[in-house]
PDB file of N, CA, C and O in Angstrom:
ATOM      1  N   UNK A1430      19.585 -18.675  -8.096  1.00 77.00           N
ATOM      2  CA  UNK A1430      19.175 -17.716  -7.054  1.00 77.00           C
ATOM      3  C   UNK A1430      19.640 -16.336  -7.432  1.00 77.00           C
ATOM      4  O   UNK A1430      20.804 -16.072  -7.829  1.00 77.00           O
ATOM      5  N   UNK A1431      18.752 -15.414  -7.365  1.00 90.00           N
ATOM      6  CA  UNK A1431      19.008 -14.020  -7.682  1.00 90.00           C
ATOM      7  C   UNK A1431      19.845 -13.423  -6.540  1.00 90.00           C
ATOM      8  O   UNK A1431      19.654 -13.747  -5.400  1.00 90.00           O
ATOM      9  N   UNK A1432      20.749 -12.418  -6.884  1.00 94.00           N
ATOM     10  CA  UNK A1432      21.515 -11.769  -5.885  1.00 94.00           C
ATOM     11  C   UNK A1432      20.685 -10.904  -4.969  1.00 94.00           C
ATOM     12  O   UNK A1432      21.052 -10.604  -3.921  1.00 94.00           O
ATOM     13  N   UNK A1433      19.468 -10.577  -5.379  1.00 95.00           N
ATOM     14  CA  UNK A1433      18.547  -9.829  -4.526  1.00 95.00           C
ATOM     15  C   UNK A1433      17.458 -10.655  -3.850  1.00 95.00           C
ATOM     16  O   UNK A1433      16.538 -10.128  -3.305  1.00 95.00           O
ATOM     17  N   UNK A1434      17.592 -11.966  -3.892  1.00 96.00           N
ATOM     18  CA  UNK A1434      16.519 -12.845  -3.315  1.00 96.00           C
ATOM     19  C   UNK A1434      16.315 -12.576  -1.852  1.00 96.00           C
ATOM     20  O   UNK A1434      15.167 -12.530  -1.382  1.00 96.00           O
ATOM     21  N   UNK A1435      17.330 -12.293  -1.031  1.00 96.00           N
ATOM     22  CA  UNK A1435      17.103 -12.005   0.376  1.00 96.00           C
ATOM     23  C   UNK A1435      16.260 -10.747   0.560  1.00 96.00           C
ATOM     24  O   UNK A1435      15.423 -10.634   1.379  1.00 96.00           O
ATOM     25  N   UNK A1436      16.537  -9.722  -0.290  1.00 97.00           N
ATOM     26  CA  UNK A1436      15.740  -8.507  -0.270  1.00 97.00           C
ATOM     27  C   UNK A1436      14.348  -8.759  -0.632  1.00 97.00           C
ATOM     28  O   UNK A1436      13.383  -8.337   0.063  1.00 97.00           O
ATOM     29  N   UNK A1437      14.108  -9.526  -1.721  1.00 97.00           N
ATOM     30  CA  UNK A1437      12.748  -9.818  -2.131  1.00 97.00           C
ATOM     31  C   UNK A1437      11.942 -10.501  -1.070  1.00 97.00           C
ATOM     32  O   UNK A1437      10.776 -10.227  -0.791  1.00 97.00           O
ATOM     33  N   UNK A1438      12.545 -11.481  -0.402  1.00 97.00           N
ATOM     34  CA  UNK A1438      11.857 -12.213   0.659  1.00 97.00           C
ATOM     35  C   UNK A1438      11.569 -11.214   1.841  1.00 97.00           C
ATOM     36  O   UNK A1438      10.505 -11.333   2.496  1.00 97.00           O
ATOM     37  N   UNK A1439      12.567 -10.431   2.199  1.00 98.00           N
ATOM     38  CA  UNK A1439      12.351  -9.481   3.252  1.00 98.00           C
ATOM     39  C   UNK A1439      11.118  -8.531   2.969  1.00 98.00           C
ATOM     40  O   UNK A1439      10.293  -8.303   3.777  1.00 98.00           O
ATOM     41  N   UNK A1440      11.114  -8.065   1.726  1.00 97.00           N
ATOM     42  CA  UNK A1440       9.961  -7.205   1.275  1.00 97.00           C
ATOM     43  C   UNK A1440       8.582  -7.924   1.419  1.00 97.00           C
ATOM     44  O   UNK A1440       7.640  -7.382   1.961  1.00 97.00           O
ATOM     45  N   UNK A1441       8.593  -9.096   0.903  1.00 97.00           N
ATOM     46  CA  UNK A1441       7.345  -9.954   0.977  1.00 97.00           C
ATOM     47  C   UNK A1441       6.908 -10.197   2.397  1.00 97.00           C
ATOM     48  O   UNK A1441       5.706 -10.150   2.672  1.00 97.00           O
ATOM     49  N   UNK A1442       7.802 -10.367   3.329  1.00 97.00           N
ATOM     50  CA  UNK A1442       7.511 -10.790   4.680  1.00 97.00           C
ATOM     51  C   UNK A1442       7.370  -9.609   5.637  1.00 97.00           C
ATOM     52  O   UNK A1442       6.970  -9.803   6.725  1.00 97.00           O
ATOM     53  N   UNK A1443       7.554  -8.401   5.195  1.00 94.00           N
ATOM     54  CA  UNK A1443       7.639  -7.290   6.147  1.00 94.00           C
ATOM     55  C   UNK A1443       6.200  -6.847   6.588  1.00 94.00           C
ATOM     56  O   UNK A1443       6.097  -6.118   7.649  1.00 94.00           O
ATOM     57  N   UNK A1444       5.187  -7.175   5.994  1.00 93.00           N
ATOM     58  CA  UNK A1444       3.829  -6.919   6.414  1.00 93.00           C
ATOM     59  C   UNK A1444       3.277  -5.586   6.051  1.00 93.00           C
ATOM     60  O   UNK A1444       2.195  -5.171   6.575  1.00 93.00           O
ATOM     61  N   UNK A1445       3.969  -4.820   5.203  1.00 94.00           N
ATOM     62  CA  UNK A1445       3.501  -3.473   4.850  1.00 94.00           C
ATOM     63  C   UNK A1445       3.266  -3.413   3.327  1.00 94.00           C
ATOM     64  O   UNK A1445       3.926  -4.089   2.558  1.00 94.00           O
ATOM     65  N   UNK A1446       2.133  -2.740   2.907  1.00 96.00           N
ATOM     66  CA  UNK A1446       1.772  -2.661   1.530  1.00 96.00           C
ATOM     67  C   UNK A1446       2.577  -1.698   0.734  1.00 96.00           C
ATOM     68  O   UNK A1446       2.710  -1.863  -0.520  1.00 96.00           O
ATOM     69  N   UNK A1447       3.090  -0.657   1.312  1.00 97.00           N
ATOM     70  CA  UNK A1447       3.785   0.384   0.582  1.00 97.00           C
ATOM     71  C   UNK A1447       4.822   0.944   1.568  1.00 97.00           C
ATOM     72  O   UNK A1447       4.485   1.410   2.638  1.00 97.00           O
ATOM     73  N   UNK A1448       6.103   1.000   1.116  1.00 97.00           N
ATOM     74  CA  UNK A1448       7.119   1.592   2.033  1.00 97.00           C
ATOM     75  C   UNK A1448       8.377   2.007   1.201  1.00 97.00           C
ATOM     76  O   UNK A1448       8.469   1.605   0.036  1.00 97.00           O
ATOM     77  N   UNK A1449       9.244   2.800   1.772  1.00 98.00           N
ATOM     78  CA  UNK A1449      10.434   3.275   1.196  1.00 98.00           C
ATOM     79  C   UNK A1449      11.660   2.724   1.934  1.00 98.00           C
ATOM     80  O   UNK A1449      11.655   2.735   3.118  1.00 98.00           O
ATOM     81  N   UNK A1450      12.711   2.382   1.170  1.00 98.00           N
ATOM     82  CA  UNK A1450      13.964   1.974   1.816  1.00 98.00           C
ATOM     83  C   UNK A1450      15.086   2.846   1.130  1.00 98.00           C
ATOM     84  O   UNK A1450      15.059   3.176  -0.044  1.00 98.00           O
ATOM     85  N   UNK A1451      16.060   3.166   1.997  1.00 98.00           N
ATOM     86  CA  UNK A1451      17.258   3.833   1.433  1.00 98.00           C
ATOM     87  C   UNK A1451      18.108   2.871   0.694  1.00 98.00           C
ATOM     88  O   UNK A1451      18.044   1.631   0.986  1.00 98.00           O
ATOM     89  N   UNK A1452      19.032   3.345  -0.112  1.00 97.00           N
ATOM     90  CA  UNK A1452      20.057   2.451  -0.763  1.00 97.00           C
ATOM     91  C   UNK A1452      20.827   1.684   0.285  1.00 97.00           C
ATOM     92  O   UNK A1452      21.042   0.460   0.122  1.00 97.00           O
ATOM     93  N   UNK A1453      21.165   2.321   1.422  1.00 98.00           N
ATOM     94  CA  UNK A1453      21.908   1.674   2.393  1.00 98.00           C
ATOM     95  C   UNK A1453      21.128   0.580   3.092  1.00 98.00           C
ATOM     96  O   UNK A1453      21.734  -0.543   3.351  1.00 98.00           O
ATOM     97  N   UNK A1454      19.877   0.769   3.304  1.00 98.00           N
ATOM     98  CA  UNK A1454      19.057  -0.285   3.904  1.00 98.00           C
ATOM     99  C   UNK A1454      18.985  -1.454   2.908  1.00 98.00           C
ATOM    100  O   UNK A1454      18.934  -2.597   3.390  1.00 98.00           O
ATOM    101  N   UNK A1455      18.778  -1.200   1.674  1.00 97.00           N
ATOM    102  CA  UNK A1455      18.654  -2.253   0.693  1.00 97.00           C
ATOM    103  C   UNK A1455      19.954  -2.997   0.708  1.00 97.00           C
ATOM    104  O   UNK A1455      19.863  -4.260   0.623  1.00 97.00           O
ATOM    105  N   UNK A1456      21.051  -2.459   0.655  1.00 97.00           N
ATOM    106  CA  UNK A1456      22.411  -3.097   0.647  1.00 97.00           C
ATOM    107  C   UNK A1456      22.552  -3.944   1.921  1.00 97.00           C
ATOM    108  O   UNK A1456      23.003  -5.025   1.842  1.00 97.00           O
ATOM    109  N   UNK A1457      22.098  -3.426   3.036  1.00 97.00           N
ATOM    110  CA  UNK A1457      22.198  -4.227   4.299  1.00 97.00           C
ATOM    111  C   UNK A1457      21.307  -5.427   4.301  1.00 97.00           C
ATOM    112  O   UNK A1457      21.709  -6.536   4.650  1.00 97.00           O
ATOM    113  N   UNK A1458      20.085  -5.267   3.842  1.00 97.00           N
ATOM    114  CA  UNK A1458      19.199  -6.447   3.778  1.00 97.00           C
ATOM    115  C   UNK A1458      19.571  -7.414   2.704  1.00 97.00           C
ATOM    116  O   UNK A1458      19.588  -8.640   2.950  1.00 97.00           O
ATOM    117  N   UNK A1459      19.955  -6.978   1.531  1.00 96.00           N
ATOM    118  CA  UNK A1459      20.339  -7.825   0.426  1.00 96.00           C
ATOM    119  C   UNK A1459      21.656  -8.541   0.600  1.00 96.00           C
ATOM    120  O   UNK A1459      21.949  -9.551   0.100  1.00 96.00           O
ATOM    121  N   UNK A1460      22.572  -7.842   1.317  1.00 96.00           N
ATOM    122  CA  UNK A1460      23.906  -8.356   1.537  1.00 96.00           C
ATOM    123  C   UNK A1460      24.815  -8.108   0.371  1.00 96.00           C
ATOM    124  O   UNK A1460      25.892  -8.705   0.307  1.00 96.00           O
ATOM    125  N   UNK A1461      24.441  -7.293  -0.591  1.00 95.00           N
ATOM    126  CA  UNK A1461      25.214  -6.949  -1.728  1.00 95.00           C
ATOM    127  C   UNK A1461      25.055  -5.431  -1.965  1.00 95.00           C
ATOM    128  O   UNK A1461      23.954  -4.920  -1.692  1.00 95.00           O
ATOM    129  N   UNK A1462      25.989  -4.773  -2.648  1.00 93.00           N
ATOM    130  CA  UNK A1462      25.803  -3.376  -2.953  1.00 93.00           C
ATOM    131  C   UNK A1462      24.754  -3.158  -4.052  1.00 93.00           C
ATOM    132  O   UNK A1462      24.645  -4.019  -4.950  1.00 93.00           O
ATOM    133  N   UNK A1463      23.955  -2.134  -3.878  1.00 93.00           N
ATOM    134  CA  UNK A1463      23.010  -1.840  -4.986  1.00 93.00           C
ATOM    135  C   UNK A1463      23.738  -1.161  -6.093  1.00 93.00           C
ATOM    136  O   UNK A1463      24.621  -0.277  -5.900  1.00 93.00           O
ATOM    137  N   UNK A1464      23.505  -1.638  -7.322  1.00 92.00           N
ATOM    138  CA  UNK A1464      24.127  -1.041  -8.497  1.00 92.00           C
ATOM    139  C   UNK A1464      23.136  -0.957  -9.638  1.00 92.00           C
ATOM    140  O   UNK A1464      22.001  -1.239  -9.494  1.00 92.00           O
ATOM    141  N   UNK A1465      23.673  -0.609 -10.823  1.00 91.00           N
ATOM    142  CA  UNK A1465      22.754  -0.495 -11.984  1.00 91.00           C
ATOM    143  C   UNK A1465      22.006  -1.691 -12.319  1.00 91.00           C
ATOM    144  O   UNK A1465      20.903  -1.591 -12.833  1.00 91.00           O
ATOM    145  N   UNK A1466      22.538  -2.926 -12.019  1.00 92.00           N
ATOM    146  CA  UNK A1466      21.828  -4.096 -12.285  1.00 92.00           C
ATOM    147  C   UNK A1466      20.512  -4.236 -11.504  1.00 92.00           C
ATOM    148  O   UNK A1466      19.641  -4.981 -11.911  1.00 92.00           O
ATOM    149  N   UNK A1467      20.328  -3.499 -10.396  1.00 94.00           N
ATOM    150  CA  UNK A1467      19.076  -3.511  -9.731  1.00 94.00           C
ATOM    151  C   UNK A1467      17.917  -3.214 -10.668  1.00 94.00           C
ATOM    152  O   UNK A1467      16.825  -3.838 -10.535  1.00 94.00           O
ATOM    153  N   UNK A1468      18.100  -2.384 -11.687  1.00 92.00           N
ATOM    154  CA  UNK A1468      17.071  -2.061 -12.598  1.00 92.00           C
ATOM    155  C   UNK A1468      16.661  -3.301 -13.413  1.00 92.00           C
ATOM    156  O   UNK A1468      15.474  -3.450 -13.744  1.00 92.00           O
ATOM    157  N   UNK A1469      17.558  -4.113 -13.692  1.00 94.00           N
ATOM    158  CA  UNK A1469      17.307  -5.381 -14.405  1.00 94.00           C
ATOM    159  C   UNK A1469      16.634  -6.391 -13.477  1.00 94.00           C
ATOM    160  O   UNK A1469      15.645  -7.086 -13.936  1.00 94.00           O
ATOM    161  N   UNK A1470      17.093  -6.529 -12.262  1.00 95.00           N
ATOM    162  CA  UNK A1470      16.536  -7.571 -11.361  1.00 95.00           C
ATOM    163  C   UNK A1470      15.197  -7.155 -10.747  1.00 95.00           C
ATOM    164  O   UNK A1470      14.505  -7.996 -10.242  1.00 95.00           O
ATOM    165  N   UNK A1471      14.869  -5.886 -10.755  1.00 95.00           N
ATOM    166  CA  UNK A1471      13.635  -5.481 -10.016  1.00 95.00           C
ATOM    167  C   UNK A1471      12.373  -6.147 -10.548  1.00 95.00           C
ATOM    168  O   UNK A1471      11.420  -6.329  -9.770  1.00 95.00           O
ATOM    169  N   UNK A1472      12.332  -6.694 -11.762  1.00 95.00           N
ATOM    170  CA  UNK A1472      11.121  -7.330 -12.309  1.00 95.00           C
ATOM    171  C   UNK A1472      10.893  -8.672 -11.595  1.00 95.00           C
ATOM    172  O   UNK A1472       9.777  -9.117 -11.529  1.00 95.00           O
ATOM    173  N   UNK A1473      11.947  -9.251 -10.931  1.00 96.00           N
ATOM    174  CA  UNK A1473      11.800 -10.442 -10.210  1.00 96.00           C
ATOM    175  C   UNK A1473      10.834 -10.300  -9.005  1.00 96.00           C
ATOM    176  O   UNK A1473      10.230 -11.222  -8.498  1.00 96.00           O
ATOM    177  N   UNK A1474      10.743  -9.061  -8.532  1.00 96.00           N
ATOM    178  CA  UNK A1474       9.969  -8.750  -7.297  1.00 96.00           C
ATOM    179  C   UNK A1474       8.476  -9.084  -7.541  1.00 96.00           C
ATOM    180  O   UNK A1474       7.779  -9.352  -6.573  1.00 96.00           O
ATOM    181  N   UNK A1475       8.032  -9.029  -8.741  1.00 96.00           N
ATOM    182  CA  UNK A1475       6.626  -9.325  -9.060  1.00 96.00           C
ATOM    183  C   UNK A1475       6.259 -10.748  -8.533  1.00 96.00           C
ATOM    184  O   UNK A1475       5.107 -10.983  -8.146  1.00 96.00           O
ATOM    185  N   UNK A1476       7.215 -11.670  -8.578  1.00 96.00           N
ATOM    186  CA  UNK A1476       6.931 -13.032  -8.166  1.00 96.00           C
ATOM    187  C   UNK A1476       6.708 -13.084  -6.662  1.00 96.00           C
ATOM    188  O   UNK A1476       6.135 -14.061  -6.186  1.00 96.00           O
ATOM    189  N   UNK A1477       7.096 -12.021  -5.929  1.00 96.00           N
ATOM    190  CA  UNK A1477       6.897 -11.987  -4.476  1.00 96.00           C
ATOM    191  C   UNK A1477       5.701 -11.067  -4.099  1.00 96.00           C
ATOM    192  O   UNK A1477       5.518 -10.762  -2.916  1.00 96.00           O
ATOM    193  N   UNK A1478       4.931 -10.611  -5.105  1.00 97.00           N
ATOM    194  CA  UNK A1478       3.732  -9.813  -4.814  1.00 97.00           C
ATOM    195  C   UNK A1478       3.958  -8.311  -4.702  1.00 97.00           C
ATOM    196  O   UNK A1478       3.083  -7.577  -4.274  1.00 97.00           O
ATOM    197  N   UNK A1479       5.124  -7.840  -5.121  1.00 97.00           N
ATOM    198  CA  UNK A1479       5.357  -6.429  -5.022  1.00 97.00           C
ATOM    199  C   UNK A1479       6.057  -5.884  -6.350  1.00 97.00           C
ATOM    200  O   UNK A1479       6.490  -6.598  -7.173  1.00 97.00           O
ATOM    201  N   UNK A1480       6.032  -4.565  -6.384  1.00 97.00           N
ATOM    202  CA  UNK A1480       6.724  -3.958  -7.549  1.00 97.00           C
ATOM    203  C   UNK A1480       7.491  -2.725  -6.997  1.00 97.00           C
ATOM    204  O   UNK A1480       7.300  -2.253  -5.888  1.00 97.00           O
ATOM    205  N   UNK A1481       8.474  -2.373  -7.828  1.00 97.00           N
ATOM    206  CA  UNK A1481       9.254  -1.138  -7.463  1.00 97.00           C
ATOM    207  C   UNK A1481       8.530   0.069  -7.973  1.00 97.00           C
ATOM    208  O   UNK A1481       8.195   0.080  -9.162  1.00 97.00           O
ATOM    209  N   UNK A1482       8.301   0.988  -7.109  1.00 95.00           N
ATOM    210  CA  UNK A1482       7.676   2.260  -7.473  1.00 95.00           C
ATOM    211  C   UNK A1482       8.664   3.308  -7.925  1.00 95.00           C
ATOM    212  O   UNK A1482       9.592   2.982  -8.766  1.00 95.00           O
ATOM    213  N   UNK A1483       8.784   4.374  -7.241  1.00 95.00           N
ATOM    214  CA  UNK A1483       9.653   5.454  -7.556  1.00 95.00           C
ATOM    215  C   UNK A1483      11.054   5.170  -7.010  1.00 95.00           C
ATOM    216  O   UNK A1483      11.290   4.708  -5.869  1.00 95.00           O
ATOM    217  N   UNK A1484      12.074   5.382  -7.870  1.00 96.00           N
ATOM    218  CA  UNK A1484      13.435   5.354  -7.466  1.00 96.00           C
ATOM    219  C   UNK A1484      13.989   6.787  -7.497  1.00 96.00           C
ATOM    220  O   UNK A1484      14.014   7.369  -8.500  1.00 96.00           O
ATOM    221  N   UNK A1485      14.460   7.291  -6.343  1.00 96.00           N
ATOM    222  CA  UNK A1485      14.930   8.605  -6.215  1.00 96.00           C
ATOM    223  C   UNK A1485      16.456   8.595  -6.116  1.00 96.00           C
ATOM    224  O   UNK A1485      16.996   8.200  -5.149  1.00 96.00           O
ATOM    225  N   UNK A1486      17.079   9.046  -7.176  1.00 94.00           N
ATOM    226  CA  UNK A1486      18.535   9.167  -7.201  1.00 94.00           C
ATOM    227  C   UNK A1486      19.003  10.204  -6.225  1.00 94.00           C
ATOM    228  O   UNK A1486      20.018  10.121  -5.599  1.00 94.00           O
ATOM    229  N   UNK A1487      18.279  11.342  -6.145  1.00 97.00           N
ATOM    230  CA  UNK A1487      18.613  12.434  -5.234  1.00 97.00           C
ATOM    231  C   UNK A1487      18.507  12.016  -3.743  1.00 97.00           C
ATOM    232  O   UNK A1487      19.524  12.305  -3.016  1.00 97.00           O
ATOM    233  N   UNK A1488      17.430  11.436  -3.378  1.00 97.00           N
ATOM    234  CA  UNK A1488      17.291  11.019  -2.007  1.00 97.00           C
ATOM    235  C   UNK A1488      17.911   9.627  -1.709  1.00 97.00           C
ATOM    236  O   UNK A1488      17.971   9.178  -0.555  1.00 97.00           O
ATOM    237  N   UNK A1489      18.331   8.910  -2.709  1.00 97.00           N
ATOM    238  CA  UNK A1489      18.859   7.605  -2.643  1.00 97.00           C
ATOM    239  C   UNK A1489      17.883   6.621  -1.917  1.00 97.00           C
ATOM    240  O   UNK A1489      18.215   5.951  -0.967  1.00 97.00           O
ATOM    241  N   UNK A1490      16.669   6.605  -2.459  1.00 97.00           N
ATOM    242  CA  UNK A1490      15.567   5.795  -1.880  1.00 97.00           C
ATOM    243  C   UNK A1490      14.882   5.054  -3.074  1.00 97.00           C
ATOM    244  O   UNK A1490      14.900   5.530  -4.174  1.00 97.00           O
ATOM    245  N   UNK A1491      14.271   3.986  -2.593  1.00 97.00           N
ATOM    246  CA  UNK A1491      13.420   3.161  -3.528  1.00 97.00           C
ATOM    247  C   UNK A1491      12.009   2.902  -2.833  1.00 97.00           C
ATOM    248  O   UNK A1491      12.012   2.479  -1.714  1.00 97.00           O
ATOM    249  N   UNK A1492      10.958   3.140  -3.561  1.00 98.00           N
ATOM    250  CA  UNK A1492       9.624   2.874  -3.008  1.00 98.00           C
ATOM    251  C   UNK A1492       9.173   1.492  -3.549  1.00 98.00           C
ATOM    252  O   UNK A1492       9.359   1.206  -4.670  1.00 98.00           O
ATOM    253  N   UNK A1493       8.618   0.771  -2.626  1.00 98.00           N
ATOM    254  CA  UNK A1493       8.091  -0.617  -2.950  1.00 98.00           C
ATOM    255  C   UNK A1493       6.651  -0.594  -2.635  1.00 98.00           C
ATOM    256  O   UNK A1493       6.217   0.005  -1.592  1.00 98.00           O
ATOM    257  N   UNK A1494       5.837  -1.315  -3.602  1.00 97.00           N
ATOM    258  CA  UNK A1494       4.392  -1.353  -3.358  1.00 97.00           C
ATOM    259  C   UNK A1494       3.836  -2.754  -3.684  1.00 97.00           C
ATOM    260  O   UNK A1494       4.277  -3.368  -4.632  1.00 97.00           O
ATOM    261  N   UNK A1495       2.920  -3.145  -2.777  1.00 97.00           N
ATOM    262  CA  UNK A1495       2.282  -4.507  -3.014  1.00 97.00           C
ATOM    263  C   UNK A1495       1.404  -4.396  -4.283  1.00 97.00           C
ATOM    264  O   UNK A1495       0.728  -3.422  -4.546  1.00 97.00           O
ATOM    265  N   UNK A1496       1.503  -5.425  -5.096  1.00 96.00           N
ATOM    266  CA  UNK A1496       0.682  -5.471  -6.323  1.00 96.00           C
ATOM    267  C   UNK A1496      -0.641  -6.084  -5.903  1.00 96.00           C
ATOM    268  O   UNK A1496      -0.710  -7.122  -5.218  1.00 96.00           O
ATOM    269  N   UNK A1497      -1.693  -5.498  -6.391  1.00 81.00           N
ATOM    270  CA  UNK A1497      -3.010  -5.945  -5.937  1.00 81.00           C
ATOM    271  C   UNK A1497      -3.749  -6.574  -7.131  1.00 81.00           C
ATOM    272  O   UNK A1497      -3.534  -6.538  -8.205  1.00 81.00           O
TER     273      UNK A1497
END
């Protein structure tokens, strides 16, 4: 089980095709702190029908998009 599995399931089930989450929101949903390993784990999200779009270090946000 991936440490981000709760986040991936939440993203899959939220019903939106494209949206942005803050780092704090990601940490709350995932139940773990977001760290550099997120870049490694983000490819798992494809299995849930989504991909990671833009990651803004300045705004501390991550854009998620449904894969079509």
